[in-house]
PDB file of C-alpha atoms in Angstrom:
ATOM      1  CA  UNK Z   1       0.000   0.000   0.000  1.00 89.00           C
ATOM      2  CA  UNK Z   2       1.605   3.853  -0.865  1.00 94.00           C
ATOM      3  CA  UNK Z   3       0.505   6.456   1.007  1.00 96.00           C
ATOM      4  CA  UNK Z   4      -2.092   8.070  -1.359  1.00 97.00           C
ATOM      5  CA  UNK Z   5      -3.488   4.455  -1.362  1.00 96.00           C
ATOM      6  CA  UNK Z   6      -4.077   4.536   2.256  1.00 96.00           C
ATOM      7  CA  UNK Z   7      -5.519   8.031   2.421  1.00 97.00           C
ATOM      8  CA  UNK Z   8      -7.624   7.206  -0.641  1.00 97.00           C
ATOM      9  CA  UNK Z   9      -9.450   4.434   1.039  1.00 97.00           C
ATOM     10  CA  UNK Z  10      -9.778   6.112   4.797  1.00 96.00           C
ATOM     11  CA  UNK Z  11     -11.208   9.229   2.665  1.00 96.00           C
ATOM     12  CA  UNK Z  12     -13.738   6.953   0.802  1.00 95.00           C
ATOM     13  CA  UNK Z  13     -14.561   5.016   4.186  1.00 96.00           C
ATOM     14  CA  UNK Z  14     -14.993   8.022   5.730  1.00 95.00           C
ATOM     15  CA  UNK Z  15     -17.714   9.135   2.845  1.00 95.00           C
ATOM     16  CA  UNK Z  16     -19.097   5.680   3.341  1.00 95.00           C
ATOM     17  CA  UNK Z  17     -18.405   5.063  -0.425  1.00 95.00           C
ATOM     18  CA  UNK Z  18     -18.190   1.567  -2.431  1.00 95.00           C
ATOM     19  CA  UNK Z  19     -15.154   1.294  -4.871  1.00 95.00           C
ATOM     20  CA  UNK Z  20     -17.878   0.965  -7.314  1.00 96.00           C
ATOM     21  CA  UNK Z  21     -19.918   4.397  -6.671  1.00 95.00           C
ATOM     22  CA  UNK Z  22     -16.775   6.452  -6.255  1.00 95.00           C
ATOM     23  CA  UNK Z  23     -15.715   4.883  -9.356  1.00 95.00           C
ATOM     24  CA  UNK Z  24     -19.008   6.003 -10.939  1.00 94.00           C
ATOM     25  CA  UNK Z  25     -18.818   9.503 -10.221  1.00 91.00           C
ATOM     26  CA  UNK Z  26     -15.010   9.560 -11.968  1.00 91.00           C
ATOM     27  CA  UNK Z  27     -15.904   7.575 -14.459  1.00 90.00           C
ATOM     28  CA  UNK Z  28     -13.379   4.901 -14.054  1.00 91.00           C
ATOM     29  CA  UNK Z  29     -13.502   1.152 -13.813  1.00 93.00           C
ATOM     30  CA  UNK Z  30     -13.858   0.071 -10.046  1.00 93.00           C
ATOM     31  CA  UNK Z  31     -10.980  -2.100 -10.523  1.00 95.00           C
ATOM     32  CA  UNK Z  32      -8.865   1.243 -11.005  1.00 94.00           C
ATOM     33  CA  UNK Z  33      -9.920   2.240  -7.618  1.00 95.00           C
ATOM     34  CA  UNK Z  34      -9.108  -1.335  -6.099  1.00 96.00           C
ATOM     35  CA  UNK Z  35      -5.389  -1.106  -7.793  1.00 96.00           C
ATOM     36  CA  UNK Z  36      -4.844   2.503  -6.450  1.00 95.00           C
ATOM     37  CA  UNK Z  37      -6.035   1.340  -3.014  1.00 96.00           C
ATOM     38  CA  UNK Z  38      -3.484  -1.334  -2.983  1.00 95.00           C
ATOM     39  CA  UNK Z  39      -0.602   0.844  -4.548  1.00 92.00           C
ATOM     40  CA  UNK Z  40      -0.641  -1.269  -7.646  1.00 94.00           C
ATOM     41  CA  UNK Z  41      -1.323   1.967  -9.447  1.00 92.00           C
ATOM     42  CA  UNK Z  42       0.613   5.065  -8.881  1.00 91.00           C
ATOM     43  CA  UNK Z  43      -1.458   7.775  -8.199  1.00 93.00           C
ATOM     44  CA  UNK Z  44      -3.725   9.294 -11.539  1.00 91.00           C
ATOM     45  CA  UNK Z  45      -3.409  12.441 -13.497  1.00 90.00           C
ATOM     46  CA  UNK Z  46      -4.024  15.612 -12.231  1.00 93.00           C
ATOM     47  CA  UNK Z  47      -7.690  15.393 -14.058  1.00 92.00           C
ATOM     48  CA  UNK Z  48      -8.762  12.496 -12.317  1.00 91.00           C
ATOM     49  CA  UNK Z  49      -7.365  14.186  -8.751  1.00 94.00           C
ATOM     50  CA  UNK Z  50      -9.125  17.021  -9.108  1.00 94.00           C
ATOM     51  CA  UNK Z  51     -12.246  14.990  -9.965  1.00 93.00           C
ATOM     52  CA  UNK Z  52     -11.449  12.954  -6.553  1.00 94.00           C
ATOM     53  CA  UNK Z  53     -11.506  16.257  -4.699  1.00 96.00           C
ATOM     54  CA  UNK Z  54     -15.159  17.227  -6.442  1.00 93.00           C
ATOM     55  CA  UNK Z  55     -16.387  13.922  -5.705  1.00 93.00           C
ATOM     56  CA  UNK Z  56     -15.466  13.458  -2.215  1.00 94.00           C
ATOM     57  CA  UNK Z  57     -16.239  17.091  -1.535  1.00 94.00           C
ATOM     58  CA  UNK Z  58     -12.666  17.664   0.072  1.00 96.00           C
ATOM     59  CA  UNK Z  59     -12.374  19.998   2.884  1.00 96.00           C
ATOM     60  CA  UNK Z  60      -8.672  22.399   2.533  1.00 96.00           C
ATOM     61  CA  UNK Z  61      -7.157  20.370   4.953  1.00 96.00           C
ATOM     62  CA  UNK Z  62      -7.969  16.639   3.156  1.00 96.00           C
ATOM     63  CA  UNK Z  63      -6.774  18.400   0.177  1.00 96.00           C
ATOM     64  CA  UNK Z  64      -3.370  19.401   1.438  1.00 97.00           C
ATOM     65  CA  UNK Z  65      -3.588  15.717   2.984  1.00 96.00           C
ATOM     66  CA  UNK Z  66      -4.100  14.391  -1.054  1.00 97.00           C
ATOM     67  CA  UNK Z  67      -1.858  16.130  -2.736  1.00 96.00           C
ATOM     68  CA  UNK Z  68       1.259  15.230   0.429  1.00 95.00           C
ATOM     69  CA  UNK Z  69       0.274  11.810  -0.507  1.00 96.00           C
ATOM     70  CA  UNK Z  70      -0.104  12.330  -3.879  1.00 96.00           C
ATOM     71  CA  UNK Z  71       4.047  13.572  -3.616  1.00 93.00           C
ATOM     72  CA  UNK Z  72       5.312  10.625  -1.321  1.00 92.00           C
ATOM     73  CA  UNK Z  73       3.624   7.801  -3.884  1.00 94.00           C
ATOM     74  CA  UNK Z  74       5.258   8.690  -7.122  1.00 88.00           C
ATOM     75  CA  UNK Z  75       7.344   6.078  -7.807  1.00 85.00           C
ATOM     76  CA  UNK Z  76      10.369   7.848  -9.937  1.00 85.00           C
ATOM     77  CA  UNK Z  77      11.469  11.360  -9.874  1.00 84.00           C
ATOM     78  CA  UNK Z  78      14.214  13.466 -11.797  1.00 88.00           C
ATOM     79  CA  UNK Z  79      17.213  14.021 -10.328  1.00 90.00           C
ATOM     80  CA  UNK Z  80      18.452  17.883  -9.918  1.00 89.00           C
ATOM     81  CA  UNK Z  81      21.844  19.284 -11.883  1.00 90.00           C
ATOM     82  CA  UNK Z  82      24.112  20.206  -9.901  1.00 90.00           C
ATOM     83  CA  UNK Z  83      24.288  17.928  -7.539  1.00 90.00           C
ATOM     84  CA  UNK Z  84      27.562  16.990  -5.605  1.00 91.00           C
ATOM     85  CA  UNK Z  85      29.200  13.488  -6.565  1.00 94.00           C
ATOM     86  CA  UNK Z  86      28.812  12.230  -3.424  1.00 92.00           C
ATOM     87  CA  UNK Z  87      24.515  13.267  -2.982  1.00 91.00           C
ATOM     88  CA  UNK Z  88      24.883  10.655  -6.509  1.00 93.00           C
ATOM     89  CA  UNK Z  89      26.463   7.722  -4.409  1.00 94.00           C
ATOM     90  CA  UNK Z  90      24.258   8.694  -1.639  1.00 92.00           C
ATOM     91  CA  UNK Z  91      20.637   8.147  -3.577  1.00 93.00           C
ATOM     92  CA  UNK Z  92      22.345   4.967  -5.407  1.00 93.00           C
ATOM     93  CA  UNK Z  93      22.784   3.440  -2.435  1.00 94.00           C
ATOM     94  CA  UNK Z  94      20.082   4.156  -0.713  1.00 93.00           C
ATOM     95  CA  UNK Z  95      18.339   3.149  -3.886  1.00 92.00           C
ATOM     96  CA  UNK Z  96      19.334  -0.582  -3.222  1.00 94.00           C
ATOM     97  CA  UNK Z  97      18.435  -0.851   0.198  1.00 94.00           C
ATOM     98  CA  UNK Z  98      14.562   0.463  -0.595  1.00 92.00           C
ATOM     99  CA  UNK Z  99      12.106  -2.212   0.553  1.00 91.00           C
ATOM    100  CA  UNK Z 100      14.495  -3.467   2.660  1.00 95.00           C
ATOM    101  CA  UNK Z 101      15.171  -0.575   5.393  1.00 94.00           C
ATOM    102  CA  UNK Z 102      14.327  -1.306   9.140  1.00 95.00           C
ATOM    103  CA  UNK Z 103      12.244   1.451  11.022  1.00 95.00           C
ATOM    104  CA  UNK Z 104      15.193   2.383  12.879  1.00 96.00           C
ATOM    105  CA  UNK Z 105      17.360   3.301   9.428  1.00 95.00           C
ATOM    106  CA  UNK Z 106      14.421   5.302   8.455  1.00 94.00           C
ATOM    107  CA  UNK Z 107      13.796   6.754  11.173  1.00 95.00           C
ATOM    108  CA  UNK Z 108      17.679   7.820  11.721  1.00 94.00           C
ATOM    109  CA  UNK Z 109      17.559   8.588   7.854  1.00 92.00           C
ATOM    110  CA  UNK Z 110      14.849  11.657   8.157  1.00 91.00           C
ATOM    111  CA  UNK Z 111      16.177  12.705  11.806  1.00 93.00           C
ATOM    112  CA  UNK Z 112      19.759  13.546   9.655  1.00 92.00           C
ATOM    113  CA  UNK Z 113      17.761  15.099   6.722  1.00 89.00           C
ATOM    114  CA  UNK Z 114      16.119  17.399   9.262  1.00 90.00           C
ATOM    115  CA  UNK Z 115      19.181  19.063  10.631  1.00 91.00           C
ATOM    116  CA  UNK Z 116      19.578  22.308   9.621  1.00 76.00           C
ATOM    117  CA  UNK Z 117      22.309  22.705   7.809  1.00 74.00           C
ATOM    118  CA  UNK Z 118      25.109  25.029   9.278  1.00 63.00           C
ATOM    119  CA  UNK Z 119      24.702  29.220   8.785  1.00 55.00           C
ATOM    120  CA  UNK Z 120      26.843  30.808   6.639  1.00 48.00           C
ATOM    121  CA  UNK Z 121      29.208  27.925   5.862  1.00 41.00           C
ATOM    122  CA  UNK Z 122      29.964  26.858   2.126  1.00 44.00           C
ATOM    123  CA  UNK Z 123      30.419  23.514   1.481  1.00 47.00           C
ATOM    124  CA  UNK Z 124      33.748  22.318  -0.021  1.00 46.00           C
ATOM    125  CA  UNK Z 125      32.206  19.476  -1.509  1.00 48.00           C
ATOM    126  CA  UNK Z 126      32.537  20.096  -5.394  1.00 49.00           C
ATOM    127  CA  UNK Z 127      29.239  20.129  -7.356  1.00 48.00           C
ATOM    128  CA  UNK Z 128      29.416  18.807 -11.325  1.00 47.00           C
ATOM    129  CA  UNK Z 129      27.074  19.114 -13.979  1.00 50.00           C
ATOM    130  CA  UNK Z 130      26.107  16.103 -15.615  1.00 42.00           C
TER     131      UNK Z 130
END
């Protein structure tokens, strides 16, 4: 299950919705809902989101909640330019180990990505362009 799979069907609970009658009012197979649901779909276009939000009648704050979820479910992403050598050996690896991370690694992970990084202190870390 992805995260936008989980909030879909807790938003669709909550509306006391049937995969089939949400999949009515978007006009999509119920199937399509099932597969999103379970993550076996990553999550639709833009079009079909913002036909989610009509049809579930989402509030601001289930909307910023879609959208999050929406960003932590896509499954590939473009790397920046400029990035230093070692930020490239750093996703690669990481890369690898994806499925197969304990809590703890994650956890440490995201409590090192949330440092601040130092105040007026350049890197000496060379950045390339590839």
């Amino acid at each position: 299950m992805t995260p936008f799979g989980l909030f879909l069907e807790k938003i669709r609970r909550s509306r006391q919705l049937r995969q089939k009658q949400l999949a009515a009012d978007l006009g999509v197979q119920a199937c399509y809902i099932s597969a999103l649901e379970k993550g076996r779909k990553a999550p639709p276009s833009r079009q079909v989101l913002e036909k989610l939000i009509m049809a579930l009648g989402l509030d601001e704050q289930e909307q910023a909640a879609l959208w999050e979820s929406v960003e932590q479910s896509q499954r590939s992403f473009q790397l920046p330019e400029g990035m230093m050598l070692t930020e490239y050996r750093m996703i690669n690896e990481l890369r690898k180990r994806l499925g197969r991370l304990s809590e703890g690694q994650v956890t440490l992970i995201l409590d090192v990505l949330a440092l601040s990084p130092p105040v007026n202190k350049q890197s000496n870390a060379r950045r390339i362009d590839m």
